[in-house]
Coordinates of C-alpha atoms and ligand atoms in Angstrom, one line a residue:
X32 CA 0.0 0.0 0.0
X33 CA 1.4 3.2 -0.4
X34 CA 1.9 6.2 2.2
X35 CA -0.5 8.7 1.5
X36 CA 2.0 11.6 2.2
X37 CA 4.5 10.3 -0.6
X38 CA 1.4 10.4 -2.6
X39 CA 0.7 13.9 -1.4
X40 CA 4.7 14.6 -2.1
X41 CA 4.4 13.5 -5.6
X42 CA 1.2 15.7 -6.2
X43 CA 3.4 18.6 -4.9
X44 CA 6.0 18.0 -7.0
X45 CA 4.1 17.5 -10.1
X46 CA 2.8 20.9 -9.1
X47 CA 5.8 22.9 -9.1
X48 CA 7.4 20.8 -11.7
X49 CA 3.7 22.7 -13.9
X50 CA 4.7 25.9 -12.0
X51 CA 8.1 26.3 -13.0
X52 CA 7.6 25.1 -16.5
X53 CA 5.0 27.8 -16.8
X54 CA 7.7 30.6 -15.4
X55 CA 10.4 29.5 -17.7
X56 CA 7.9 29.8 -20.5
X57 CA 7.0 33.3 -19.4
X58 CA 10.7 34.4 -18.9
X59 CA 11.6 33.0 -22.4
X60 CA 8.5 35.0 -23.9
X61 CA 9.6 37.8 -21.7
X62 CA 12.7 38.3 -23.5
X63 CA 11.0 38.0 -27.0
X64 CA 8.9 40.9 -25.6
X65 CA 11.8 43.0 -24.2
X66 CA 13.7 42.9 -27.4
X67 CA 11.1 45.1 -28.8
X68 CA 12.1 48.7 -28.6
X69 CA 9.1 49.7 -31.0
X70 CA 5.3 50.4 -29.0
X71 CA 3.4 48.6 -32.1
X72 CA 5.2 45.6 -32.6
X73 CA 5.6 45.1 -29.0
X74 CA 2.0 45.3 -28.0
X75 CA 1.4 42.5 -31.1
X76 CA 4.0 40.7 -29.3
X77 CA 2.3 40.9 -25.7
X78 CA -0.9 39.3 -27.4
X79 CA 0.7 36.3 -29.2
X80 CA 2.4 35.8 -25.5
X81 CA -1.0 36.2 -23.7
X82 CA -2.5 33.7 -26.3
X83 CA 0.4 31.3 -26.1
X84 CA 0.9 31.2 -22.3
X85 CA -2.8 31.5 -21.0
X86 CA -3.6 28.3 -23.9
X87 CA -6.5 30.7 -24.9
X88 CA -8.0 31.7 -28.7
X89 CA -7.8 35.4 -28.2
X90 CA -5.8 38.4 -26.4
X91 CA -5.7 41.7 -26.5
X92 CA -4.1 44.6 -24.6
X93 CA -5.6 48.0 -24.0
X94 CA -4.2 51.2 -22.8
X95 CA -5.6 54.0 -20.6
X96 CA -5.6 57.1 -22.9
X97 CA -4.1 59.6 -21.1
X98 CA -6.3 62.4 -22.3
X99 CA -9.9 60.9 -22.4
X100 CA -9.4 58.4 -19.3
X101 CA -10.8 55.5 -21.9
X102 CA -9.4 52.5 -22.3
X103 CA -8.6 51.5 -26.1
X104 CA -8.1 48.6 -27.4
X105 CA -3.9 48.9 -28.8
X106 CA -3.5 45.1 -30.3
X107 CA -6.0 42.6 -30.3
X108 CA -5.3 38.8 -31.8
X109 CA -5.2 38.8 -35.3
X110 CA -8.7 37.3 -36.2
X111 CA -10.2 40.1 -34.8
X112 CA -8.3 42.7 -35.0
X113 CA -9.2 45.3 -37.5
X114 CA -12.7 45.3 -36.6
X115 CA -12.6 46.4 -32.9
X116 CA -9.5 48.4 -32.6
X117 CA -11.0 51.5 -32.9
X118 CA -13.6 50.7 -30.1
X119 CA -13.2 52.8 -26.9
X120 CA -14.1 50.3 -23.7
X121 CA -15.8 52.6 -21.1
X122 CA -14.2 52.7 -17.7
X123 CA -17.2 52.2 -15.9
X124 CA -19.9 49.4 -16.6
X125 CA -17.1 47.5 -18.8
X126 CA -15.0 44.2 -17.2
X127 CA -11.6 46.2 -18.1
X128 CA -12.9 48.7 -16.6
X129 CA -13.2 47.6 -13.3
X130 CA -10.0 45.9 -13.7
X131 CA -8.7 49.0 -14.3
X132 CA -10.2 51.5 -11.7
X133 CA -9.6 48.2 -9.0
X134 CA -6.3 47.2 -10.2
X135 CA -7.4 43.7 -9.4
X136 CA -7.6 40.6 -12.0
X137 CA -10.7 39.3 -12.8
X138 CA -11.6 35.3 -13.6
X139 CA -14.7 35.6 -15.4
X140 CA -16.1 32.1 -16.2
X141 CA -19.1 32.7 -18.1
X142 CA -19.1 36.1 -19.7
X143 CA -22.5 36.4 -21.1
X144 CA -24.1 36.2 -17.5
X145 CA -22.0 39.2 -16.2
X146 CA -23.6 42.8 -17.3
X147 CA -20.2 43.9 -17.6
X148 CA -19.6 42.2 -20.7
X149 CA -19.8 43.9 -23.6
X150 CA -21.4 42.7 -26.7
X151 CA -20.5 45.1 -29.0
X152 CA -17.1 43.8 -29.8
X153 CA -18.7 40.5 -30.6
X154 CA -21.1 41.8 -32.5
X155 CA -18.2 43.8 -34.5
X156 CA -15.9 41.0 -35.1
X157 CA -18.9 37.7 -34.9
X158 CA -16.0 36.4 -32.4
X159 CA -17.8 34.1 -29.3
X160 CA -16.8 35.1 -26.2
X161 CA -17.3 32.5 -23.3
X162 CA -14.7 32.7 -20.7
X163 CA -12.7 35.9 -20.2
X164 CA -9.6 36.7 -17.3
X165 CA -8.7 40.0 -17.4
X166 CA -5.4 41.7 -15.6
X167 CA -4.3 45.1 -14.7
X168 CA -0.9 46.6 -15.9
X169 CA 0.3 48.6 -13.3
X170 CA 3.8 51.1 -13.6
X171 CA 4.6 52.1 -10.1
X172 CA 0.9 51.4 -8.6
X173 CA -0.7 53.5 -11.4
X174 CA -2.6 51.1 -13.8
X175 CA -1.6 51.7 -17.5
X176 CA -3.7 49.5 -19.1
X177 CA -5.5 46.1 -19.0
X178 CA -4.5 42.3 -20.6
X179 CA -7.9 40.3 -21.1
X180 CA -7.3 36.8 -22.6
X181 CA -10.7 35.1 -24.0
X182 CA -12.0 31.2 -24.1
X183 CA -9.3 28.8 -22.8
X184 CA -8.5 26.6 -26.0
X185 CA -9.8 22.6 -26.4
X186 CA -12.9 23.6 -23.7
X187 CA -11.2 23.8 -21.0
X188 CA -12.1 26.1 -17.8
X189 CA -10.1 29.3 -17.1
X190 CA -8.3 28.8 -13.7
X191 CA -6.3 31.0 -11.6
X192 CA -3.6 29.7 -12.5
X193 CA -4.0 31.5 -15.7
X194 CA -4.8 34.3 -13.7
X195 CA -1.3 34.2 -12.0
X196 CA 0.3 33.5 -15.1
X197 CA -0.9 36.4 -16.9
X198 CA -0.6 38.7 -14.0
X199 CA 3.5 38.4 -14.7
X200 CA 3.3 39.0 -18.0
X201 CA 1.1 41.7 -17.4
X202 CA 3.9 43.1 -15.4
X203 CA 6.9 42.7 -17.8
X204 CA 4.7 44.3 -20.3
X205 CA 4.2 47.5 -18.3
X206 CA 7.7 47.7 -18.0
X207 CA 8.5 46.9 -21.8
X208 CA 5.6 49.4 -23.0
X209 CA 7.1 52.1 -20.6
X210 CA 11.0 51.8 -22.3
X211 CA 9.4 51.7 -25.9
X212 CA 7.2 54.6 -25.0
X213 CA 10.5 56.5 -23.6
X214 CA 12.9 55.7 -26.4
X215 CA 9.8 56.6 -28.7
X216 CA 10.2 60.3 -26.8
X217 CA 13.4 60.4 -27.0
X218 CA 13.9 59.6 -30.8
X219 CA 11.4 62.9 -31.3
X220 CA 13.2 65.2 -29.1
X221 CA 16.4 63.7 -31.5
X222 CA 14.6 64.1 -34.6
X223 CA 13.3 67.5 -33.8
X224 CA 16.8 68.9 -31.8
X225 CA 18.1 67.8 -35.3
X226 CA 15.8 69.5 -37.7
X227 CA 16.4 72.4 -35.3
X228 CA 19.9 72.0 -35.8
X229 CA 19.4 71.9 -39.4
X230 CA 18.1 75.6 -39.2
X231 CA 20.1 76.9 -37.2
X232 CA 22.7 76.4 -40.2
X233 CA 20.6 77.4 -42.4
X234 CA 20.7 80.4 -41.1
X235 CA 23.9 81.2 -40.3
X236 CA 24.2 80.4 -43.3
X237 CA 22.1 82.2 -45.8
X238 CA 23.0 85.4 -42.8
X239 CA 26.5 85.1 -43.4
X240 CA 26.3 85.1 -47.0
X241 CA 23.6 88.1 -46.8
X242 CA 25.8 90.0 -44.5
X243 CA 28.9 89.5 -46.0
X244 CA 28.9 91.1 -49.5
X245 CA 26.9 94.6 -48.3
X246 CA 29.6 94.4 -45.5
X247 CA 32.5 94.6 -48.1
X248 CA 30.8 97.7 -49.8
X249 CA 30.2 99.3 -46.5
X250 CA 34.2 98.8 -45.8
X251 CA 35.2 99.6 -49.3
X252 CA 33.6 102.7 -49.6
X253 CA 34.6 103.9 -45.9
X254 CA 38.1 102.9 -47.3
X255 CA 37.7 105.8 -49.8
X256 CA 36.1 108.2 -48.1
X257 CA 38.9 108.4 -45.6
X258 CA 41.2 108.7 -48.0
X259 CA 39.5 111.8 -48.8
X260 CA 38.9 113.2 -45.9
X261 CA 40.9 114.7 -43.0
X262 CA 40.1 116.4 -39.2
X263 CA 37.0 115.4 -37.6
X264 CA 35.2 114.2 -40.6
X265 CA 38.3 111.3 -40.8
X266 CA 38.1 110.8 -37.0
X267 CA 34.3 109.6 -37.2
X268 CA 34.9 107.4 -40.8
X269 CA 37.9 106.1 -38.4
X270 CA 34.5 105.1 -36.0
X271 CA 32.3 103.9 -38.8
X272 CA 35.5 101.6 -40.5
X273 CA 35.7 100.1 -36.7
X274 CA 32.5 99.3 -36.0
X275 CA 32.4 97.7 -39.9
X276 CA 35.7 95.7 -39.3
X277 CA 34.2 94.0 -35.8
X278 CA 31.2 93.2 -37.6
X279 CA 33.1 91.4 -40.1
X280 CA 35.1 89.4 -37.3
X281 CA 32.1 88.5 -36.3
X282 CA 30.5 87.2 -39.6
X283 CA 33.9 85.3 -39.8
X284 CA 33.3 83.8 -36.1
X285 CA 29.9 82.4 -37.5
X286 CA 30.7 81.0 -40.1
X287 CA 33.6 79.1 -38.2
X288 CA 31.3 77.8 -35.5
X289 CA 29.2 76.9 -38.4
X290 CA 32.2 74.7 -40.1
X291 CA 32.9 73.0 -36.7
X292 CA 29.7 71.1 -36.8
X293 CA 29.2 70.3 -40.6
X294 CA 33.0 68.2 -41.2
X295 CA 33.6 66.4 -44.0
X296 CA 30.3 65.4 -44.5
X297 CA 29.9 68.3 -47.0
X298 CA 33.1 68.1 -49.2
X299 CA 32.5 69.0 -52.6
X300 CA 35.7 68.8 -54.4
X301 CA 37.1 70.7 -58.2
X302 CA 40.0 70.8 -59.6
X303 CA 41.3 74.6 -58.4
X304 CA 44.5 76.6 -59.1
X305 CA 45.6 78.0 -55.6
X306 CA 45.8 81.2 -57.3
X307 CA 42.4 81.3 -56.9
X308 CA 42.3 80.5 -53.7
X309 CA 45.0 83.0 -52.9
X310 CA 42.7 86.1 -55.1
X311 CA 39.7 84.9 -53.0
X312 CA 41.2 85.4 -49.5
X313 CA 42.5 88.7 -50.6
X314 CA 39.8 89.9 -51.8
X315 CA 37.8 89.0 -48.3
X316 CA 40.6 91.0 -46.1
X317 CA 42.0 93.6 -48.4
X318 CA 39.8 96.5 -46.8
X319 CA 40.3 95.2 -43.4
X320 CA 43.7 95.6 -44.6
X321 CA 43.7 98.6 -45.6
X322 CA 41.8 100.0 -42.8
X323 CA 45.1 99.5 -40.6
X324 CA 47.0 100.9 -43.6
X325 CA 48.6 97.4 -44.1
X326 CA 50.5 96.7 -47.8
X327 CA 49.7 93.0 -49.1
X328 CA 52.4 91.2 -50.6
X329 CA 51.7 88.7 -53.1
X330 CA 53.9 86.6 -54.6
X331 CA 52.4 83.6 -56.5
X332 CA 54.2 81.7 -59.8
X333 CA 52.4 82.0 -63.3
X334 CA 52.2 78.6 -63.6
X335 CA 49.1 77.3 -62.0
X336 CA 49.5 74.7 -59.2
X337 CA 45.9 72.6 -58.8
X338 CA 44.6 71.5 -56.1
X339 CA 41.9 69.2 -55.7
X340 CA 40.0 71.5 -53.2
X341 CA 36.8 72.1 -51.7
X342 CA 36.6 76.2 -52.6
X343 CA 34.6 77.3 -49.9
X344 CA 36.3 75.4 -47.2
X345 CA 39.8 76.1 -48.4
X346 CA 39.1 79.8 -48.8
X347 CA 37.8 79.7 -45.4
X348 CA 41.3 78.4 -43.9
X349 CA 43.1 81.4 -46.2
X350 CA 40.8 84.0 -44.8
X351 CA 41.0 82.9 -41.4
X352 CA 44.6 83.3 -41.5
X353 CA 44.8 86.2 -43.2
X354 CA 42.5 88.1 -40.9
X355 CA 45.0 86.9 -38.1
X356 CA 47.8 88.3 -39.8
X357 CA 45.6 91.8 -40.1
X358 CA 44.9 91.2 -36.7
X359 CA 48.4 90.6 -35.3
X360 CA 50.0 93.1 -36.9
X361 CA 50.3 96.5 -36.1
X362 CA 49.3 99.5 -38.0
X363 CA 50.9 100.7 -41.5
X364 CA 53.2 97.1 -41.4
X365 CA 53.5 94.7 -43.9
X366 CA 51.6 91.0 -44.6
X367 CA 52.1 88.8 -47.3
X368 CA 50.7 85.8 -49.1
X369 CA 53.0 83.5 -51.2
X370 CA 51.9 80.3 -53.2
X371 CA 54.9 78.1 -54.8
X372 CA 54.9 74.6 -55.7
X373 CA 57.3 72.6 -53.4
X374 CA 58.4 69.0 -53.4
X375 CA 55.3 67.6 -55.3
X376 CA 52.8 69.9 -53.1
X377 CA 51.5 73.0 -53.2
X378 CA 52.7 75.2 -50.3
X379 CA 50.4 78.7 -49.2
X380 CA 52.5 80.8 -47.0
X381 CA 50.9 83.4 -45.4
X382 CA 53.1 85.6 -43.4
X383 CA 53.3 88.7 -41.1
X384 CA 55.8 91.1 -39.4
X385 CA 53.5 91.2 -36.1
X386 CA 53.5 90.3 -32.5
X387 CA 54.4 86.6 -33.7
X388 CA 53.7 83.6 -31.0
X389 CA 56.1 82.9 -27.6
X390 CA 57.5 79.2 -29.0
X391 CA 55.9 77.5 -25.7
X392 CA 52.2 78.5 -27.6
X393 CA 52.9 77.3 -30.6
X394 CA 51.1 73.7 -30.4
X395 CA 48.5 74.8 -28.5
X396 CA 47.6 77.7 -30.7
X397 CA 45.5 74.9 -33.1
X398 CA 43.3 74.0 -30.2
X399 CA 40.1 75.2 -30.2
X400 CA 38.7 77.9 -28.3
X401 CA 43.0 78.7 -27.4
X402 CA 44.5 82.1 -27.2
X403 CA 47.6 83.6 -26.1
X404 CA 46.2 85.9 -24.3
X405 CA 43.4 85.2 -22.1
X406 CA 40.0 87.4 -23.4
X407 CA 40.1 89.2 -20.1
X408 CA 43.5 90.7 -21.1
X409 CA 42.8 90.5 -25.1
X410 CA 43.8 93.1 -27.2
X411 CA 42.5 91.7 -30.3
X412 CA 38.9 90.4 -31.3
X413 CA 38.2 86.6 -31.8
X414 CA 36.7 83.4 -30.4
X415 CA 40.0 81.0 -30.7
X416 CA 38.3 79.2 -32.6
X417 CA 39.9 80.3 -36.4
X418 CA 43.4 77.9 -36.3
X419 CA 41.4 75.0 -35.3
X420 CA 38.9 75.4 -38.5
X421 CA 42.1 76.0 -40.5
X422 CA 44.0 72.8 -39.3
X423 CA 40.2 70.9 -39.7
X424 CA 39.9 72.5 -43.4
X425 CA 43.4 71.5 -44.6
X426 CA 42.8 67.8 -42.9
X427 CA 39.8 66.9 -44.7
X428 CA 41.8 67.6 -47.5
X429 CA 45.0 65.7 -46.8
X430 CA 47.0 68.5 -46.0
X431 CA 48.8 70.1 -42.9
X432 CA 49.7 73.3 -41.5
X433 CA 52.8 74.4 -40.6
X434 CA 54.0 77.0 -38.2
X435 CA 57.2 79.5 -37.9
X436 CA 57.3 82.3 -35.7
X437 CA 59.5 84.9 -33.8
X438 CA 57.8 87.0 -30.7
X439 CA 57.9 90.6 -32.0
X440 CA 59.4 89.6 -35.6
X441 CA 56.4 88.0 -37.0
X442 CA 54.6 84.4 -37.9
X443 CA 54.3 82.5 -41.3
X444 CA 51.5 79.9 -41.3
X445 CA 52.2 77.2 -44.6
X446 CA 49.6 75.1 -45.7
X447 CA 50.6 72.0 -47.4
X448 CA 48.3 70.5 -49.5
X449 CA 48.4 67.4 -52.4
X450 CA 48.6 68.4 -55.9
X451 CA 45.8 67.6 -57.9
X452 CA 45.8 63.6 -59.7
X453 CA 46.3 64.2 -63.3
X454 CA 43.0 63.9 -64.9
Ligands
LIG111 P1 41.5 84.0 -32.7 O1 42.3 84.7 -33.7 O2 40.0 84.1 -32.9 O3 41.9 84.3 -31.3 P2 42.7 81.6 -33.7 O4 42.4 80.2 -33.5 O5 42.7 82.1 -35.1 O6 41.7 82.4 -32.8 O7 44.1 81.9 -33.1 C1 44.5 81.4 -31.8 C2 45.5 82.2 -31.2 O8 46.8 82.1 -31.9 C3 45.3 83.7 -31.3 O9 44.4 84.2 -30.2 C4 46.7 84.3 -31.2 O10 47.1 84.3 -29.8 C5 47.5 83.3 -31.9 N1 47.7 83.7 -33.3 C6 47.1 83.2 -34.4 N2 47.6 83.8 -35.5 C7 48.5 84.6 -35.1 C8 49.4 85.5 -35.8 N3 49.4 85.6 -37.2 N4 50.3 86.2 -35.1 C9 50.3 86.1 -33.8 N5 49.5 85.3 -33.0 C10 48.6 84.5 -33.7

């Protein structure tokens, strides 16, 4: 005969041995669900779980709208799906409902008895409902939404146990829908800081480009008119060619900041003489130039030497450090821009007899933001930021700057660059 309690054991054990079955089940469906990062696909994903864990013929999640306070029905099982997605399920009166507003499960074994049920979704899809367990899905105690699971396959009774088993994934799910709906945030705030960003350049610049060429006739024809005049007359075109020449260090600064964000991405390369290049630039300082009663030499061969450049970047790195040579150089002294083809590369020189740069500086100057001189001390306008977009410029295309300089003698910045590949 055998001992009752070793019959009871082996009940027990048969129990758990279901139990933990079930679990792993959930946590292997569990993972599938947590591997979506998308809300749609996820909530499909909850549903095929319910279905397969609960052994019922239909699932379907709903979620409290935050606005209205309904519930709505987010992903339903496939065979109904279309027909009652739309439907809003009243909080009060309905079986999710009450789920809902209790935060309680509910085991409903005949559905048709209980005037909570509602027809309507039926009716819509011609789906029979019979049995229904319904669960709440709660993110830190507030109830997001409900899981209902409908008619346990092969006829058999819902149980508790189904209950139970739902609850958890009910759980996981609230969790899951809460990441998706946060990395859903979070790639609009990315997409729209990004089509912000997108303006912001766009305006910089179309500004830049607007500002620029009035601000050259403004400091061309100031550059005349002091030449013409004398006494008080001078002493205020002397105000007006200031105020022009710090607007146009500002312009520059812009357009920098605007180059440190847009890289290589934008490189649209032609085959270009640097005497071009070398024209450009000059043409971009000379009335700053002249202004401070500067004298530009150039000195470039006949023969062209071509690049394969970028124009607008490159001429960006030549006006840069020409406006630093303006700019460190004092009043009435002499720059100069040379362009000579050297060991199979084409070298730009462009060189000054100004305050030149204490040799302990001289790797640091390239560093953004860097300046000799602090800006609490500064002498001279700028944001540090020009000899980093020069080094950045000549980079992208394969090229490097070097540096020469003597405190109170003057500094020579060369750019090195490829030749152009014979076509
Ligand atoms: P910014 O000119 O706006 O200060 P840059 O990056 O162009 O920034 O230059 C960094 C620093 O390098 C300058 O502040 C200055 O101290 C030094 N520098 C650059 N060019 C020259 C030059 N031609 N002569 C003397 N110092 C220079």
């Amino acid at each position: 005969m055998q001992d009752p309690r070793e019959s009871m054991y082996k009940e027990r054990i048969r129990e758990m041995e279901t139990r933990i079955s079930a679990l792993e089940r959930v946590i292997k469906l569990v993972q599938v669900i947590n591997s979506k990062l998308e809300l749609s696909p996820l909530l499909d994903t909850i549903v095929q779980v319910a279905t397969q864990l609960t052994d019922t013929e239909s699932a379907s999640v709903m979620l409290i709208d935050k606005e209205t306070g309904e519930l709505r029905f987010e992903a339903v099982s496939s065979q109904i799906s279309a027909t009652i997605k739309p439907v809003a399920v009243p909080m009060e009166g309905s079986i999710a409902g009450a789920v809902a507003q209790e935060a309680k499960p509910l085991l409903i074994r005949d559905a048709r008895s209980d005037p909570r049920w509602c027809q309507n979704v039926d009716q819509a899809s011609g789906f029979v409902t019979r049995s229904i367990i319904a669960v709440p899905m709660t993110l830190h105690e507030e109830v997001i939404g409900v899981v209902e699971a409908v008619n346990k396959r092969y006829g058999e009774e819902m149980s508790w146990d189904d209950v139970e088993t739902l609850s958890k994934l009910a759980a996981q799910a609230a969790i899951a829908i809460n990441n998706a709906r946060l990395v859903a945030e979070l790639q609009q705030a990315y997409d729209e800081l990004n089509e912000l960003d997108q303006l912001k350049s766009d305006f910089i610049s179309i500004a830049a480009h607007e500002l620029r060429t009035p601000l050259s006739l403004i400091l061309g024809y100031v550059n005349f008119l002091r030449e013409d005049t004398s006494g008080r007359a001078r002493e205020q075109i002397e105000v007006v060619l200031q105020s022009a020449m710090r607007l146009k260090s500002l312009i520059d600064d812009m357009v920098n900041l605007q180059e440190v964000d847009s890289g290589a991405a934008a490189l649209e390369l032609e085959r270009l003489p640097v005497q071009e290049l070398v024209q450009a630039g000059i043409t971009e300082i000379k009335y700053i130039a002249a202004a401070k009663e500067q004298t530009i030499s150039v000195s470039v061969p006949e023969q062209l030497i071509v690049v394969d450049a970028d124009r607008g970047k490159l001429t960006l790195a030549m006006v840069n450090l020409l406006s630093n040579a303006v700019k460190f150089t004092g009043h009435g002294q002499r720059i100069g821009i040379r362009a000579e083809e050297r060991n199979g590369t084409a070298q730009i020189t462009v060189w000054d007899t100004g305050v030149g740069i204490p040799p302990e500086q001289i790797d640091r100057i390239f560093d953004r933001f860097y300046q000799v001189e602090t800006s609490l001390v500064r002498r001279f306008e700028g944001m540090g930021l020009g000899l980093s977009i020069v080094r950045e410029m000549v980079e992208l295309h394969h090229g490097q700057v070097q540096v020469q300089s003597q405190p109170g003698k003057g500094s020579a910045f060369t750019l090195i660059l490829p030749l152009a590949q014979p076509a």
